[in-house]
C-alpha positions as YAML, in Angstrom:
chain: A
units: angstrom
residues:
- id: 1
  name: MET
  ca: [-190.17, -31.45, -144.96]
- id: 2
  name: GLU
  ca: [-188.98, -30.08, -147.98]
- id: 3
  name: THR
  ca: [-190.12, -27.50, -149.38]
- id: 4
  name: LEU
  ca: [-189.33, -25.45, -152.84]
- id: 5
  name: TRP
  ca: [-187.26, -22.67, -151.38]
- id: 6
  name: SER
  ca: [-185.11, -25.52, -148.63]
- id: 7
  name: ASP
  ca: [-183.99, -27.20, -151.80]
- id: 8
  name: PHE
  ca: [-183.11, -24.49, -153.66]
- id: 9
  name: LEU
  ca: [-181.03, -23.05, -151.03]
- id: 10
  name: ASN
  ca: [-179.62, -26.59, -150.58]
- id: 11
  name: SER
  ca: [-177.86, -26.14, -154.27]
- id: 12
  name: LYS
  ca: [-174.82, -25.19, -152.35]
- id: 13
  name: CYS
  ca: [-174.30, -28.51, -150.92]
- id: 14
  name: HIS
  ca: [-171.51, -28.45, -147.69]
- id: 15
  name: ASP
  ca: [-170.00, -31.69, -146.84]
- id: 16
  name: TRP
  ca: [-171.68, -32.67, -143.84]
- id: 17
  name: GLN
  ca: [-169.68, -34.96, -142.40]
- id: 18
  name: GLY
  ca: [-166.80, -32.04, -141.65]
- id: 19
  name: SER
  ca: [-164.12, -32.14, -144.55]
- id: 20
  name: GLY
  ca: [-164.94, -28.73, -145.49]
- id: 21
  name: ARG
  ca: [-165.48, -29.43, -148.92]
- id: 22
  name: SER
  ca: [-168.63, -27.78, -150.05]
- id: 23
  name: GLU
  ca: [-170.13, -28.04, -154.45]
- id: 24
  name: ASP
  ca: [-172.41, -26.19, -155.85]
- id: 25
  name: ARG
  ca: [-174.66, -28.04, -157.63]
- id: 26
  name: LEU
  ca: [-177.08, -24.94, -159.80]
- id: 27
  name: GLU
  ca: [-174.83, -25.57, -162.77]
- id: 28
  name: LYS
  ca: [-174.99, -28.83, -162.97]
- id: 29
  name: PRO
  ca: [-178.06, -30.06, -165.42]
- id: 30
  name: ALA
  ca: [-178.44, -33.37, -163.61]
- id: 31
  name: TRP
  ca: [-179.01, -31.11, -160.77]
- id: 32
  name: GLN
  ca: [-181.49, -28.48, -162.98]
- id: 33
  name: GLU
  ca: [-183.43, -31.56, -164.36]
- id: 34
  name: ARG
  ca: [-183.81, -32.86, -161.09]
- id: 35
  name: PHE
  ca: [-185.07, -29.89, -159.27]
- id: 36
  name: LEU
  ca: [-187.52, -28.88, -162.35]
- id: 37
  name: HIS
  ca: [-189.05, -32.32, -162.04]
- id: 38
  name: ASP
  ca: [-189.51, -32.70, -158.84]
- id: 39
  name: TRP
  ca: [-191.01, -29.31, -158.65]
- id: 40
  name: GLN
  ca: [-192.89, -29.88, -161.87]
- id: 41
  name: LEU
  ca: [-191.37, -26.93, -163.64]
- id: 42
  name: THR
  ca: [-190.02, -25.91, -166.73]
- id: 43
  name: ALA
  ca: [-187.27, -23.99, -167.95]
- id: 44
  name: PRO
  ca: [-184.45, -24.71, -170.21]
- id: 45
  name: VAL
  ca: [-181.60, -27.06, -169.61]
- id: 46
  name: PRO
  ca: [-178.66, -26.43, -169.22]
- id: 47
  name: MET
  ca: [-179.21, -22.94, -167.72]
- id: 48
  name: PRO
  ca: [-178.18, -19.99, -169.50]
- id: 49
  name: THR
  ca: [-175.30, -18.25, -168.10]
- id: 50
  name: GLU
  ca: [-177.19, -14.90, -167.35]
- id: 51
  name: GLU
  ca: [-179.90, -16.91, -165.23]
- id: 52
  name: VAL
  ca: [-176.99, -18.88, -163.27]
- id: 53
  name: LEU
  ca: [-176.32, -15.64, -162.09]
- id: 54
  name: ALA
  ca: [-179.67, -14.42, -161.46]
- id: 55
  name: MET
  ca: [-180.39, -17.52, -159.47]
- id: 56
  name: ARG
  ca: [-176.51, -17.50, -157.60]
- id: 57
  name: HIS
  ca: [-178.04, -13.87, -156.22]
- id: 58
  name: PHE
  ca: [-181.06, -14.77, -155.72]
- id: 59
  name: ARG
  ca: [-179.77, -17.88, -153.41]
- id: 60
  name: GLU
  ca: [-177.38, -15.15, -151.56]
- id: 61
  name: ARG
  ca: [-180.08, -12.66, -150.43]
- id: 62
  name: LEU
  ca: [-182.66, -15.60, -149.96]
- id: 63
  name: HIS
  ca: [-179.71, -17.39, -147.37]
- id: 64
  name: ALA
  ca: [-179.51, -14.33, -145.47]
- id: 65
  name: LEU
  ca: [-183.23, -13.98, -145.07]
- id: 66
  name: THR
  ca: [-183.16, -17.41, -144.00]
- id: 67
  name: VAL
  ca: [-180.48, -17.21, -141.91]
- id: 68
  name: LYS
  ca: [-182.05, -14.51, -140.64]
- id: 69
  name: LEU
  ca: [-185.30, -15.55, -139.83]
- id: 70
  name: ALA
  ca: [-183.98, -18.90, -138.50]
- id: 71
  name: GLU
  ca: [-182.29, -16.88, -135.61]
- id: 72
  name: GLY
  ca: [-185.48, -15.60, -134.43]
- id: 73
  name: GLY
  ca: [-185.67, -12.14, -136.67]
- id: 74
  name: HIS
  ca: [-188.10, -10.88, -138.43]
- id: 75
  name: MET
  ca: [-189.34, -9.53, -141.92]
- id: 76
  name: GLU
  ca: [-188.29, -6.29, -142.86]
- id: 77
  name: GLU
  ca: [-189.45, -4.05, -146.20]
- id: 78
  name: ALA
  ca: [-186.17, -5.09, -148.03]
- id: 79
  name: ASP
  ca: [-187.27, -8.51, -147.17]
- id: 80
  name: TRP
  ca: [-190.65, -8.03, -148.64]
- id: 81
  name: GLN
  ca: [-189.02, -6.17, -151.51]
- id: 82
  name: LEU
  ca: [-186.98, -8.87, -152.45]
- id: 83
  name: LEU
  ca: [-190.01, -11.71, -152.49]
- id: 84
  name: ASN
  ca: [-192.07, -9.45, -154.58]
- id: 85
  name: GLU
  ca: [-189.18, -8.40, -157.13]
- id: 86
  name: HIS
  ca: [-188.94, -11.70, -158.47]
- id: 87
  name: LEU
  ca: [-193.14, -12.62, -157.90]
- id: 88
  name: ALA
  ca: [-193.29, -9.09, -160.09]
- id: 89
  name: GLN
  ca: [-191.33, -11.26, -162.77]
- id: 90
  name: ASP
  ca: [-193.51, -13.50, -163.90]
- id: 91
  name: GLN
  ca: [-196.65, -13.85, -165.42]
- id: 92
  name: VAL
  ca: [-199.32, -16.40, -164.81]
- id: 93
  name: THR
  ca: [-203.24, -17.28, -166.86]
- id: 94
  name: ARG
  ca: [-205.44, -19.14, -164.52]
- id: 95
  name: ARG
  ca: [-207.80, -21.90, -165.84]
- id: 96
  name: LEU
  ca: [-210.61, -23.76, -163.77]
- id: 97
  name: THR
  ca: [-210.04, -27.51, -164.25]
- id: 98
  name: GLY
  ca: [-212.00, -30.84, -162.76]
- id: 99
  name: GLU
  ca: [-215.20, -32.24, -162.20]
- id: 100
  name: PRO
  ca: [-218.06, -31.34, -160.34]
- id: 101
  name: GLY
  ca: [-217.14, -31.62, -156.68]
- id: 102
  name: ASP
  ca: [-213.85, -31.74, -157.71]
- id: 103
  name: ILE
  ca: [-212.81, -28.21, -159.10]
- id: 104
  name: ARG
  ca: [-209.77, -26.35, -159.03]
- id: 105
  name: LEU
  ca: [-208.08, -23.50, -159.94]
- id: 106
  name: LYS
  ca: [-204.65, -23.64, -161.68]
- id: 107
  name: TYR
  ca: [-201.99, -21.41, -162.23]
- id: 108
  name: PHE
  ca: [-200.08, -21.81, -166.06]
- id: 109
  name: PRO
  ca: [-196.81, -19.59, -166.52]
- id: 110
  name: VAL
  ca: [-196.98, -17.65, -169.82]
- id: 111
  name: THR
  ca: [-193.38, -18.39, -170.42]
- id: 112
  name: GLU
  ca: [-191.29, -21.23, -168.69]
- id: 113
  name: ASP
  ca: [-187.79, -19.92, -168.08]
- id: 114
  name: TRP
  ca: [-186.12, -19.60, -164.83]
- id: 115
  name: ARG
  ca: [-188.03, -16.33, -164.57]
- id: 116
  name: HIS
  ca: [-190.67, -18.11, -163.41]
- id: 117
  name: VAL
  ca: [-189.35, -21.01, -161.21]
- id: 118
  name: ARG
  ca: [-187.54, -17.83, -159.34]
- id: 119
  name: ALA
  ca: [-191.30, -16.68, -158.70]
- id: 120
  name: GLU
  ca: [-192.01, -20.16, -157.69]
- id: 121
  name: ILE
  ca: [-189.58, -20.08, -155.46]
- id: 122
  name: ALA
  ca: [-190.68, -16.97, -154.08]
- id: 123
  name: ALA
  ca: [-194.09, -18.13, -153.99]
- id: 124
  name: SER
  ca: [-192.95, -21.19, -151.76]
- id: 125
  name: PHE
  ca: [-190.87, -19.40, -149.00]
- id: 126
  name: GLY
  ca: [-193.86, -16.59, -149.43]
- id: 127
  name: GLU
  ca: [-196.55, -19.35, -148.38]
- id: 128
  name: THR
  ca: [-194.52, -20.19, -145.59]
- id: 129
  name: LEU
  ca: [-194.67, -16.65, -144.35]
- id: 130
  name: LEU
  ca: [-198.69, -16.39, -145.04]
- id: 131
  name: ASN
  ca: [-198.95, -19.68, -142.78]
- id: 132
  name: GLY
  ca: [-197.27, -17.72, -140.16]
- id: 133
  name: GLU
  ca: [-194.85, -20.90, -139.51]
- id: 134
  name: THR
  ca: [-191.69, -18.75, -139.63]
- id: 135
  name: SER
  ca: [-190.04, -20.44, -136.21]
- id: 136
  name: ARG
  ca: [-190.40, -23.54, -138.25]
- id: 137
  name: ILE
  ca: [-187.43, -22.18, -140.79]
- id: 138
  name: ARG
  ca: [-184.38, -24.29, -139.71]
- id: 139
  name: MET
  ca: [-181.14, -24.46, -140.52]
- id: 140
  name: CYS
  ca: [-179.18, -28.14, -139.61]
- id: 141
  name: ASP
  ca: [-177.34, -28.08, -136.32]
- id: 142
  name: ASN
  ca: [-175.03, -30.00, -137.79]
- id: 143
  name: PRO
  ca: [-172.19, -27.12, -138.03]
- id: 144
  name: ASP
  ca: [-170.75, -28.64, -140.91]
- id: 145
  name: CYS
  ca: [-173.89, -29.04, -142.83]
- id: 146
  name: ARG
  ca: [-175.89, -25.76, -143.22]
- id: 147
  name: TRP
  ca: [-178.84, -27.55, -144.82]
- id: 148
  name: PHE
  ca: [-181.88, -25.59, -144.60]
- id: 149
  name: PHE
  ca: [-185.13, -27.32, -144.13]
- id: 150
  name: TYR
  ca: [-188.99, -26.82, -142.29]
- id: 151
  name: ASP
  ca: [-189.53, -28.20, -139.28]
- id: 152
  name: ASP
  ca: [-193.05, -30.07, -139.60]
- id: 153
  name: THR
  ca: [-193.10, -31.70, -136.75]
- id: 154
  name: ARG
  ca: [-195.92, -31.60, -134.15]
- id: 155
  name: ASN
  ca: [-193.79, -30.36, -131.06]
- id: 156
  name: ARG
  ca: [-191.27, -28.05, -133.41]
- id: 157
  name: THR
  ca: [-188.05, -30.06, -132.05]
- id: 158
  name: LYS
  ca: [-186.61, -31.11, -135.49]
- id: 159
  name: LYS
  ca: [-182.86, -29.79, -135.34]
- id: 160
  name: TYR
  ca: [-181.56, -31.98, -138.08]
- id: 161
  name: CYS
  ca: [-182.09, -31.90, -142.14]
- id: 162
  name: GLU
  ca: [-181.80, -35.83, -141.72]
- id: 163
  name: ASP
  ca: [-181.58, -37.32, -138.32]
- id: 164
  name: LYS
  ca: [-180.01, -40.59, -140.33]
- id: 165
  name: THR
  ca: [-177.57, -38.50, -141.54]
- id: 166
  name: CYS
  ca: [-176.80, -35.43, -139.56]
- id: 167
  name: GLY
  ca: [-178.46, -36.60, -136.58]
- id: 168
  name: ASN
  ca: [-176.61, -39.82, -136.29]
- id: 169
  name: LEU
  ca: [-173.04, -38.08, -136.47]
- id: 170
  name: MET
  ca: [-174.11, -35.07, -133.94]
- id: 171
  name: LYS
  ca: [-175.06, -38.32, -131.55]
- id: 172
  name: VAL
  ca: [-171.64, -40.04, -132.29]
- id: 173
  name: ARG
  ca: [-169.41, -36.23, -131.94]
- id: 174
  name: ARG
  ca: [-171.23, -35.86, -128.43]
- id: 175
  name: PHE
  ca: [-170.72, -39.44, -126.98]
- id: 176
  name: ARG
  ca: [-167.40, -39.23, -128.41]
- id: 177
  name: ALA
  ca: [-166.82, -35.77, -126.27]
- id: 178
  name: ARG
  ca: [-168.69, -37.61, -123.66]
- id: 179
  name: LYS
  ca: [-166.14, -40.53, -123.40]
- id: 180
  name: LYS
  ca: [-162.86, -38.56, -123.90]
- id: 181
  name: THR
  ca: [-164.05, -36.09, -121.31]
- id: 182
  name: GLY
  ca: [-164.95, -39.51, -119.03]
- id: 183
  name: ILE
  ca: [-161.11, -41.31, -119.61]
- id: 184
  name: ASP
  ca: [-159.88, -37.79, -119.37]
- id: 185
  name: GLN
  ca: [-160.79, -37.09, -115.63]
- id: 186
  name: SER
  ca: [-160.31, -40.82, -114.70]
- id: 187
  name: GLU
  ca: [-156.48, -40.22, -115.83]
- id: 188
  name: GLN
  ca: [-156.15, -37.37, -113.64]
...
């Protein structure tokens, strides 16, 4: 399952096939537009330079926290402070909407900017923590990929960000390694 926070972290993309190439999509207007559209957020595109720096810094810190939790670590005071720091930069108003039987409380940003986007990313990560499911935060087992994802499978055994890409690639690599070992042993 893709989450707002994982989509944000995965804006730094590594070649899952192992070429060693990586790409930072954060500054690309096309990525910004897709990201905002997919998560129903609004902010100016292209992202102003100071916001690129702030988003990058937040991504690095959230990445380190996510790695720690994916490896079984626990939240510490500085981790809570990171999330709360970004939540505090945003202001929202609340409105009730709907019809009888389907009434909802909605939050609307006071300003539609990248600070609001960072607050929504922090809130998304916070919701994962609130659900008590930090054990479902994973990093793809393909060492060349490094994408993060939320394992929403019932038995909590998902290893790869995508089974059709990284999963198949790793299956082929394991098969070739076994075959090579088998050939090497038969030649001796």
